[in-house]
Every structure is written in C-alpha cells, then in structure tokens.
CSV table of C-alpha atoms in Angstrom, one decimal:
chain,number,residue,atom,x,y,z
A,660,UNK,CA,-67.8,118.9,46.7
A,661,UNK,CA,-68.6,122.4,47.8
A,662,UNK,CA,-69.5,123.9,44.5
A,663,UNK,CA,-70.9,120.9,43.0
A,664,UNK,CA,-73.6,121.0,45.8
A,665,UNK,CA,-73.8,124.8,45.4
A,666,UNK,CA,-74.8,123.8,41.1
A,667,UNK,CA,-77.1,121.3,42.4
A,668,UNK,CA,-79.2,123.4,44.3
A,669,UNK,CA,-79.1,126.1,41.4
A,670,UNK,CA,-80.9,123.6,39.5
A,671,UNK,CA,-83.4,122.4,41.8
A,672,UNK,CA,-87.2,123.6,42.0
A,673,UNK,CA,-88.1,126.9,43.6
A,674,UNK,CA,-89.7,124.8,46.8
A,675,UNK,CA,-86.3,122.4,47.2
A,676,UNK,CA,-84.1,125.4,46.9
A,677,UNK,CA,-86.2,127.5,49.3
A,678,UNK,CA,-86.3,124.7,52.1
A,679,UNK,CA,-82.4,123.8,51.5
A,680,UNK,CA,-81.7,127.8,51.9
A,681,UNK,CA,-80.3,128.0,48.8
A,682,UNK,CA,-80.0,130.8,46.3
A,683,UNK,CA,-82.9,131.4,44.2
A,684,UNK,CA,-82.9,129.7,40.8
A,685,UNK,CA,-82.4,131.9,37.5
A,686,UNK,CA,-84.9,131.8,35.5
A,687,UNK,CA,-86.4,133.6,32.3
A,688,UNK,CA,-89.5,135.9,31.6
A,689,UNK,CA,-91.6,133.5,30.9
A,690,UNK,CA,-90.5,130.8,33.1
A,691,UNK,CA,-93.0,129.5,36.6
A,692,UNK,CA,-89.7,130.4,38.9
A,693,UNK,CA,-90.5,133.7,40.9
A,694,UNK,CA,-88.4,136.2,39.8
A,695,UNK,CA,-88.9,138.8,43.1
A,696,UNK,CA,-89.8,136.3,45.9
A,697,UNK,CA,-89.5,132.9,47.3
A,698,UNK,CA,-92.8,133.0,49.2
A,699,UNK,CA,-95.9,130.9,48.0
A,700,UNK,CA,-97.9,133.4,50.0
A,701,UNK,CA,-99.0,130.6,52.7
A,702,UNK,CA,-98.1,131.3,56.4
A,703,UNK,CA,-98.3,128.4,58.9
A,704,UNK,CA,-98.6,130.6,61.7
A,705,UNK,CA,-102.6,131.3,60.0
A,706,UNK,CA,-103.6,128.2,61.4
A,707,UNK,CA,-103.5,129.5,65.2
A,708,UNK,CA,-106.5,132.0,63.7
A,709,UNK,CA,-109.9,131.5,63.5
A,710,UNK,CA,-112.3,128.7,62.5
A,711,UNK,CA,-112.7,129.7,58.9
A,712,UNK,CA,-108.9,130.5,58.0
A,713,UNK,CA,-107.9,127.1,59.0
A,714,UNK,CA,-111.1,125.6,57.3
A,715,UNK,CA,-109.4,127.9,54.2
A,716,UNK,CA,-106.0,126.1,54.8
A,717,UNK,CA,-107.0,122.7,55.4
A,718,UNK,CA,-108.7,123.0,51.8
A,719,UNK,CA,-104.9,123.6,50.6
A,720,UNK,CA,-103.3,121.1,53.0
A,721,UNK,CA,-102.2,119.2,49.5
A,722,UNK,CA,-100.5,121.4,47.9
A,723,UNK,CA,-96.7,122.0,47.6
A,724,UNK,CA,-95.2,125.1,48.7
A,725,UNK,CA,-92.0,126.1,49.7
A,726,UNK,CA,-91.8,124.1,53.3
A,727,UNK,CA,-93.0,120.6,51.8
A,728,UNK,CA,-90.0,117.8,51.8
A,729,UNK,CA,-87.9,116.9,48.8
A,730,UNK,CA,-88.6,113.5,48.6
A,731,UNK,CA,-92.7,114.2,48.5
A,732,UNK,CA,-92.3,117.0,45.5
A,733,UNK,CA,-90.5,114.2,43.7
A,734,UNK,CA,-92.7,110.9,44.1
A,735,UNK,CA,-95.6,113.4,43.2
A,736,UNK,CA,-93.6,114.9,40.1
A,737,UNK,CA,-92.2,111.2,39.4
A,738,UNK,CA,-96.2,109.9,39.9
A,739,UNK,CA,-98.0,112.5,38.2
A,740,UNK,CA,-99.5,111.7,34.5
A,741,UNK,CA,-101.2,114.0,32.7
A,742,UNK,CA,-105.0,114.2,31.6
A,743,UNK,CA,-105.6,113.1,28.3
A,744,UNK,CA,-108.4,114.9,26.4
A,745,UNK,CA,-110.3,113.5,23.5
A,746,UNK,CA,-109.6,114.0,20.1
A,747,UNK,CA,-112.2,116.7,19.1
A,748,UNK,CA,-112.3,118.6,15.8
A,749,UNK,CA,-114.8,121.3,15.1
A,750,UNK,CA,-115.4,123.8,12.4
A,751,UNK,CA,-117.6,123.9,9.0
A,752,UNK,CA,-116.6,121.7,6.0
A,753,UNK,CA,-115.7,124.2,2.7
A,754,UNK,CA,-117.4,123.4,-0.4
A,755,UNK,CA,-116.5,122.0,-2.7
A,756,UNK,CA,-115.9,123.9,-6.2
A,757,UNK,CA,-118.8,121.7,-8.9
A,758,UNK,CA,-119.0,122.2,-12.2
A,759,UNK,CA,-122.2,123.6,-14.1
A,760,UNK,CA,-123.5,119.8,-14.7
A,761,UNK,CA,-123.1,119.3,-10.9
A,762,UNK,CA,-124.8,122.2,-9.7
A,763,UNK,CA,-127.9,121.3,-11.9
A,764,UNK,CA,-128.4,117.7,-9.8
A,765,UNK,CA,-127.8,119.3,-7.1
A,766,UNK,CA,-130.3,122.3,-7.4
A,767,UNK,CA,-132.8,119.1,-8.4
A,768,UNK,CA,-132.1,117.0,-5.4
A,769,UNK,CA,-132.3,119.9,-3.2
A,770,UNK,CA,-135.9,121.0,-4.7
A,771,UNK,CA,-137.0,117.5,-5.0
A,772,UNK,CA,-136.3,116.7,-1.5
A,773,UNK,CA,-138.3,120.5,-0.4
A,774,UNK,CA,-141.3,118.8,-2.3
A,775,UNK,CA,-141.0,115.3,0.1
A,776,UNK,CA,-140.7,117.3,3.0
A,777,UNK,CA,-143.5,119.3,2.3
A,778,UNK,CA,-145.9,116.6,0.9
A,779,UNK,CA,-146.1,117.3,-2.5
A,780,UNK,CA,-144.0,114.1,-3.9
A,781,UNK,CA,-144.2,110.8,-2.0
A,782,UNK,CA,-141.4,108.9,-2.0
A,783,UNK,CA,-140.6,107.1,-4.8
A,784,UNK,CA,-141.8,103.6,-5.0
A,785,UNK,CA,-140.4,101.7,-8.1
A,786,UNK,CA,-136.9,102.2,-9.5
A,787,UNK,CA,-135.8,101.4,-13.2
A,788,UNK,CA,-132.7,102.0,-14.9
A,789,UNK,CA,-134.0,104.4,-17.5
A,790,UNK,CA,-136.4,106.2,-15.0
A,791,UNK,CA,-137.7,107.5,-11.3
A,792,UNK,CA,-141.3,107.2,-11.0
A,793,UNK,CA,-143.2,109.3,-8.3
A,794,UNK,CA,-146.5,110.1,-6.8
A,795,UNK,CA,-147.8,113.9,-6.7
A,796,UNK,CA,-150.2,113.7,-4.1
A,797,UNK,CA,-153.2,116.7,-4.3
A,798,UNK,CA,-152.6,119.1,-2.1
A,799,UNK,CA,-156.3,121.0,-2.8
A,800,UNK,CA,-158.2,120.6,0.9
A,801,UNK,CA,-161.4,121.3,-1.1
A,802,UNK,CA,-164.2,118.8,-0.8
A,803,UNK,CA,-165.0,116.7,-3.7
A,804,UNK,CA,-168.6,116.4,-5.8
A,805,UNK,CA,-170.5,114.0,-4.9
A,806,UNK,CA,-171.6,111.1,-7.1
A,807,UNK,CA,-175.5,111.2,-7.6
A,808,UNK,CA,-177.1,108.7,-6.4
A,809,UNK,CA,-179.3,107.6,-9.0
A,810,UNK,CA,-178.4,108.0,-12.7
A,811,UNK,CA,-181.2,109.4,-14.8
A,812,UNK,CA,-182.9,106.7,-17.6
A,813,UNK,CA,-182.4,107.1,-21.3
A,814,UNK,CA,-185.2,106.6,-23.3
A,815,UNK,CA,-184.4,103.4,-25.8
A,816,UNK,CA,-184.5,104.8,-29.2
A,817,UNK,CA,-186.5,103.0,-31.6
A,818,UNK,CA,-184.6,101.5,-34.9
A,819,UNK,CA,-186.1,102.8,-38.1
A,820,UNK,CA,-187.1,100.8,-40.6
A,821,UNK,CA,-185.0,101.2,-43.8
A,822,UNK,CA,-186.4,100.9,-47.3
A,823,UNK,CA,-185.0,99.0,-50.2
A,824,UNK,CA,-183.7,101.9,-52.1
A,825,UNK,CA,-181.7,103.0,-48.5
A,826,UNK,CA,-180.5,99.6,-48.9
A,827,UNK,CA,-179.4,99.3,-52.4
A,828,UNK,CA,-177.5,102.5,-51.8
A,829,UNK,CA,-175.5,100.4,-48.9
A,830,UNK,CA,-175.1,97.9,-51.1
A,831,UNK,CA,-173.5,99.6,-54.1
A,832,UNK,CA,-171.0,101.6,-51.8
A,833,UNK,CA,-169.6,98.5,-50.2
A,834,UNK,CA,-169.3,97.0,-54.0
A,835,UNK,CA,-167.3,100.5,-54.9
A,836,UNK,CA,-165.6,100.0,-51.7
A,837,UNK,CA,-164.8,96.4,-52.2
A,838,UNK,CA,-163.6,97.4,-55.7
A,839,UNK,CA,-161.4,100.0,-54.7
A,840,UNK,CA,-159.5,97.4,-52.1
A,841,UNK,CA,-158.8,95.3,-54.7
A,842,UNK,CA,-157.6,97.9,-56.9
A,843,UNK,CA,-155.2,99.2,-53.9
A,844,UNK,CA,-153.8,95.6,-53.4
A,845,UNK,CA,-153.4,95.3,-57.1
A,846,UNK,CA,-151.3,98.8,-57.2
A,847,UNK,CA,-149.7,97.5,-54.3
A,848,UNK,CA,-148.5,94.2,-56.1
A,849,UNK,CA,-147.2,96.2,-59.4
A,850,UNK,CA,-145.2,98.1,-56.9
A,851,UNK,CA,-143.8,95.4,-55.5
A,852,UNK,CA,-142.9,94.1,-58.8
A,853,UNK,CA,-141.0,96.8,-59.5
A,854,UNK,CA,-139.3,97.0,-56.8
A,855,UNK,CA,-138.0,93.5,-57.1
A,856,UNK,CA,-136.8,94.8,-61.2
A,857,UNK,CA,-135.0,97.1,-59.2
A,858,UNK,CA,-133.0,94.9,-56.7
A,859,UNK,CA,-132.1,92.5,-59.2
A,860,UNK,CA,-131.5,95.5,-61.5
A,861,UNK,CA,-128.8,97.0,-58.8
A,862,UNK,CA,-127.8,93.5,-57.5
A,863,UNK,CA,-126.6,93.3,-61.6
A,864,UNK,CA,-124.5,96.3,-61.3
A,865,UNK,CA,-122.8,95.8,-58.0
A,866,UNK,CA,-121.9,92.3,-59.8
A,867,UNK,CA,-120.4,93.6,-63.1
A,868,UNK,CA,-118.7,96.0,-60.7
A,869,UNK,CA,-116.9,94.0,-58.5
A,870,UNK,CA,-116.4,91.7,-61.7
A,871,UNK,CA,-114.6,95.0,-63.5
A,872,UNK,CA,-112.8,95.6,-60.1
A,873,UNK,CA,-111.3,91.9,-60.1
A,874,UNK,CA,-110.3,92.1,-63.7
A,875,UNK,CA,-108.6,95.4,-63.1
A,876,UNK,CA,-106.7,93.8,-59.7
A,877,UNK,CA,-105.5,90.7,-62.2
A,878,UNK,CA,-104.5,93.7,-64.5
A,879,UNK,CA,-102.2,95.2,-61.9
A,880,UNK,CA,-100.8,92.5,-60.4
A,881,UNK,CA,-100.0,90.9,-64.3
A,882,UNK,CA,-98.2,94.3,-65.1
A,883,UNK,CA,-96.1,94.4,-61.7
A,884,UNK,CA,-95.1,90.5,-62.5
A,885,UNK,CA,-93.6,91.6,-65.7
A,886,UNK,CA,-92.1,94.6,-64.6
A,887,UNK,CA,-90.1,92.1,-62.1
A,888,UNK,CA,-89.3,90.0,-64.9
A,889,UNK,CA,-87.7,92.8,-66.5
A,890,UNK,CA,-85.8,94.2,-64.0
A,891,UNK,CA,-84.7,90.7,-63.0
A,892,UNK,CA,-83.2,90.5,-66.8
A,893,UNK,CA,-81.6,94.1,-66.7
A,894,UNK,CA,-80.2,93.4,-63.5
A,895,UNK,CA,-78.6,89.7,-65.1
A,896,UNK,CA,-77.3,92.1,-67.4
A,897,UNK,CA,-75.7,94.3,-65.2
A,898,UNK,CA,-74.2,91.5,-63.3
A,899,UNK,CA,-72.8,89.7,-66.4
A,900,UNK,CA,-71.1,93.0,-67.9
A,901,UNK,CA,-69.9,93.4,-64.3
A,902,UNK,CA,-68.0,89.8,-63.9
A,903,UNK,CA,-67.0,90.0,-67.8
A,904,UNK,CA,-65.2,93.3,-66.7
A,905,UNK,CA,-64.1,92.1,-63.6
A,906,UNK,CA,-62.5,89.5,-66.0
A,907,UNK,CA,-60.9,91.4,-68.3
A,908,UNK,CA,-59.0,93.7,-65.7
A,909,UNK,CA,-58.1,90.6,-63.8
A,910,UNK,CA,-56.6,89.7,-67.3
A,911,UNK,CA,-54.7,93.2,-67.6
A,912,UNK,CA,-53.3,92.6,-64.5
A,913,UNK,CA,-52.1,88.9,-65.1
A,914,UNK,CA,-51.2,89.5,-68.8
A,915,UNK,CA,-52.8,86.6,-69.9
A,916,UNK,CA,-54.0,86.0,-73.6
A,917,UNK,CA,-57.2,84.8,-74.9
A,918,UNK,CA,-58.0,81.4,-76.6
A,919,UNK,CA,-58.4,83.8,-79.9
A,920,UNK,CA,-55.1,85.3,-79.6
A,921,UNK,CA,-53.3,82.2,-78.9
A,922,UNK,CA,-55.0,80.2,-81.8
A,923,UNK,CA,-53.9,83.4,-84.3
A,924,UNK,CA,-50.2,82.7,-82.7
A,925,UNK,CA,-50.0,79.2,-83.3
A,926,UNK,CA,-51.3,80.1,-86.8
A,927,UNK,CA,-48.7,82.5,-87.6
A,928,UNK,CA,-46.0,80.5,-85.9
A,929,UNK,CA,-46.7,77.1,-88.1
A,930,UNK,CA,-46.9,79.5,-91.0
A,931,UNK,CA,-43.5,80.9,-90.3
A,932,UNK,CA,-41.9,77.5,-89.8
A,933,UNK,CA,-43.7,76.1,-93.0
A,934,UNK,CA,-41.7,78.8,-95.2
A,935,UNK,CA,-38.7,78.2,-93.3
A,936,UNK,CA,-38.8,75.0,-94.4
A,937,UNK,CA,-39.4,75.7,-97.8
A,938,UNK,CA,-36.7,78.2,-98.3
A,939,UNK,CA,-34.4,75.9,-96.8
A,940,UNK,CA,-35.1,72.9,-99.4
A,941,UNK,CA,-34.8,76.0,-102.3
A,942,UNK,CA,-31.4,76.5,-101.1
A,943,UNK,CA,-30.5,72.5,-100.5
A,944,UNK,CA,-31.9,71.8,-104.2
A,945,UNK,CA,-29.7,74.7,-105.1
A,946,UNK,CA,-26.2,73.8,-104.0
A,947,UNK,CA,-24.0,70.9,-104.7
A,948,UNK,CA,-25.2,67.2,-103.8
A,949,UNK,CA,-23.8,66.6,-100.2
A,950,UNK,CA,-21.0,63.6,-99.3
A,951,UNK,CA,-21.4,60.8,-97.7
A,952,UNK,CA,-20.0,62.2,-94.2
A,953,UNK,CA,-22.3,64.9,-94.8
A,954,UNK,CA,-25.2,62.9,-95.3
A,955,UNK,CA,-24.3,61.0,-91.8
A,956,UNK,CA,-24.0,64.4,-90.0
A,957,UNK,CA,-27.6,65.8,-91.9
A,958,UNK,CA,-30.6,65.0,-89.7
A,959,UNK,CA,-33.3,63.2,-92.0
A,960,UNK,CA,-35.4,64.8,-93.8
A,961,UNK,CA,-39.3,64.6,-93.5
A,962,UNK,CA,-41.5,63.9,-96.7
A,963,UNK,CA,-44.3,66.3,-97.6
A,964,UNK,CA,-47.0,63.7,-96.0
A,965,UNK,CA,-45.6,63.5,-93.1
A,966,UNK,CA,-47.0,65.5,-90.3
A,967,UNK,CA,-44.3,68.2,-88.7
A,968,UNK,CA,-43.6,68.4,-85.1
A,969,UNK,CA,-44.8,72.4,-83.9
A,970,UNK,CA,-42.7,72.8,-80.7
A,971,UNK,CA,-44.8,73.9,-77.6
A,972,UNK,CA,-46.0,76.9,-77.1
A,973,UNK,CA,-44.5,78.4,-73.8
A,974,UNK,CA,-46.9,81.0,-72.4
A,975,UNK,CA,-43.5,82.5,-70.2
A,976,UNK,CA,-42.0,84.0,-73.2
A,977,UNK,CA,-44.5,85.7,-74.8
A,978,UNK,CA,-44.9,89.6,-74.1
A,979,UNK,CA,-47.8,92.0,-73.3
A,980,UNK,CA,-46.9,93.7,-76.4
A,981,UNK,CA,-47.0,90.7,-79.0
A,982,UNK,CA,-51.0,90.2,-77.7
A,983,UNK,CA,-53.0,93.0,-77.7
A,984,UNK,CA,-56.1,92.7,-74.5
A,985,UNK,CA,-59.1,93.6,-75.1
C-alpha cells in the first residue's frame, strides 16, 4: 500500500503533490511541471500588508496554486471546456494559369469594365445571341451650336419654258431608250434559251451515263454468274473422279470384279463347255456303239435345240489374278 500511494502521488499535479508533501513530479524540458521549485510565487502571509497588496491578491483569489484542495483542482479540471474559435481562413487566392484565348477575354472584360466605371460605355441595354450592343456616351464638356432661330428664305426659282426642238430631243432619247430595254430583255431571253439547251443538253449525258453504268453493272454481275456456273461444274467434276476413285480402291481392297469382267467370264466359260461337249460327241461317234447296260448307266443326252444348263457362277472361287482391276 506504501509504494502504491508513493506512485500515486508521483503522478499527481504539481499543486496536489505539493499540498500532500510529496516528492516533486518528473517531468521533461518542455513540460508546465517546475523543474527547480514548488512555489507558485504567492505568499499568504502578503495579505497582513497593505491595502493595495491585498487588493493585488484578491484579484488572484481564483486561481490555483499550490495550497488549493484536491477535490477543487479536479471539479475545475473535470468542469473546464475549452474556447472554441471560429473557423477563419485568410491569405490571397493564386491564379490561375489561362491560356492565350483566356487572357484575351479577360484583358477585354477588364478594359470594358474601366470604360463603365469611368463613363465612357453605359451599361449595356439589349442582349442578342450573335451580339452586345452599347452606348458610348460623349464625354466632350464643350457647349453645343446653337440652332438659328430663323432659317433664311430661298428664292422660288422660276421654271423655264422649253421649246419644241428641247422637246423632241426628250422624246427621241426615251424612244432610243425604250428601244435599247427591249433589246436587253430580248438578249436576255436568247440567253435564257440557251441555257435551258444546256440543261437538257447535260441532263442527256448524266442519263446515257448512268444508262452505260447500269449496262456495265448487268455486265459484271452476268460474267460472275457464269464464272459460278463453271466452277460449280469443275468442282462436280472433281467430286465425281473423287467417289469413282474412292470406288475403285474400295474394289482393290474387296477384290471384287466388274459387270464387264464377269460377263467376258461367263463368255469364256460357256465357250469352254460348248467345245467340251463337242469333243466329247467326236469321241462317242468314234468308238463302238454302247450296250444296253451301258445305255442305262449313260446320262441322256441333250439335242442340239435344246438349251444347256451353265452351272452358277460362284464369285468365292474366283482369284484376284484371273480378273484384272482397273
């Protein structure tokens, strides 16, 4: 308990600490803890002096120094607030960096709004979007001349009198002028004319043109159909010599022999069995007539109208090398 108390009153203000009799607190260079004394400077003994030292001391009677109680240096540390000053920010704006074209309006605003302040330009009255229309107001302070106040009278001219050639002279130049109108809008028609020859004249070409330019289209378009037709054919071709040599290596593989070679076969075959035949009634005709038990045992024999059985043609035995493939 003894050295907790002792740490508690290390850590305590300089006026607590001074009143308990404790050591004096540690404290940095900078810190508000005395680092030599523990005397506020006030003595309570100054206020047996005279009238103005305690007048001096009652105008400090609020303040805390060493001998003031605990509990009152913490209700007025636990009470205090501090004063909160307005937000206040001063200094000049930079300027901003403008570009040439800025600068220009700005130089003529500036000079513009010289000229209002001094008189010069009035403000401007009527607004449009294409425009600013002002007033220059005179600034001369020199006095005007004065209107007369009676106008001097002209003498009234008298007319001449014209004579008849003065007259016929008028005449014939408003006839040449007359003349000369007509001829102008005349001139002025031919033109006219002729520029219409023109239009239709152009008008005819940009038509045979874009005639020409239509045929030539149908001429391009004709050419790329045919050129599809033909690939199309060449590429029937193609495929046809492809699948017929698809076909014939299928038939490699399978050994299988065309309609041809199997219609040459049976040809040969029956034509072998035909002279078979024949040799074989040579040498009957040749030899002694059979017996009767021979006859029995002899199959019968076929006449010459009579069609002969060809025994079928089994596709097993036949060999690769009997048939050549194609």
């Amino acid at each position: 308990m003894t050295g907790n108390n002792s740490g508690f009153k290390q850590n305590v203000t300089g006026s607590c600490a001074s009143i308990d009799g404790g050591e004096r607190p540690s404290g940095s260079a900078t810190s508000k803890v005395s680092k030599r004394s523990l005397d506020s400077g006030y003595d309570g003994n100054e206020l047996d002096g005279d009238d103005d030292t305690k007048s001096n001391v009652n105008e400090y009677a609020n303040m805390i120094t060493e001998n003031s109680d605990c509990a009152i240096v913490e209700e007025i540390e636990k009470n205090f607030k501090p004063f909160e000053f307005d937000f206040c920010l001063n200094g000049t704006p930079a300027p901003r960096n403008l570009s040439a074209k800025d600068k220009a309006r700005l130089d003529e605003q500036r000079i513009l709004e010289n000229l209002r302040n001094e008189g010069l330009i009035a403000t401007s009255k009527f607004e449009a979007k294409s425009g600013l229309a002002f007033e220059v107001v005179e600034a001369t302070t020199l006095p005007r001349r004065a209107i007369p106040a009676r106008l001097a009278k002209l003498d009234k001219r008298k007319k001449k009198k014209k004579t008849k050639e003065e007259i016929a002279n008028k005449l014939a130049k408003a006839e040449q002028r007359r003349k000369e109108a007509e001829l102008e809008k005349l001139e002025k028609i031919n033109s006219v004319s002729t520029k219409s020859d023109v239009v239709n004249i152009q008008q005819d070409q940009v038509k045979q043109q874009q005639e020409l330019l239509e045929h030539t289209i149908q001429k391009v378009d004709q050419v790329a159909e045919n050129r599809e037709l033909k690939l199309q054919a060449i590429k029937d071709k193609l495929k046809a010599r492809q699948e017929h040599a698809a076909k014939v290596r299928l038939r490699k593989k399978l050994h299988i022999p065309t309609t041809e070679e199997l219609d040459e076969f049976e040809k040969k075959n029956l034509s072998d069995q035909l002279l078979l035949k024949s040799s074989c009634e040579i040498s009957a005709e040749s030899q002694a007539p059979p017996t009767d038990n021979d006859l029995a045992h002899d199959p019968p024999v076929h006449s010459d109208n009579e069609e002969e059985s060809v025994p079928p043609l089994n596709l097993a035995t036949l060999s690769s090398n009997e048939f050549p493939v194609e």
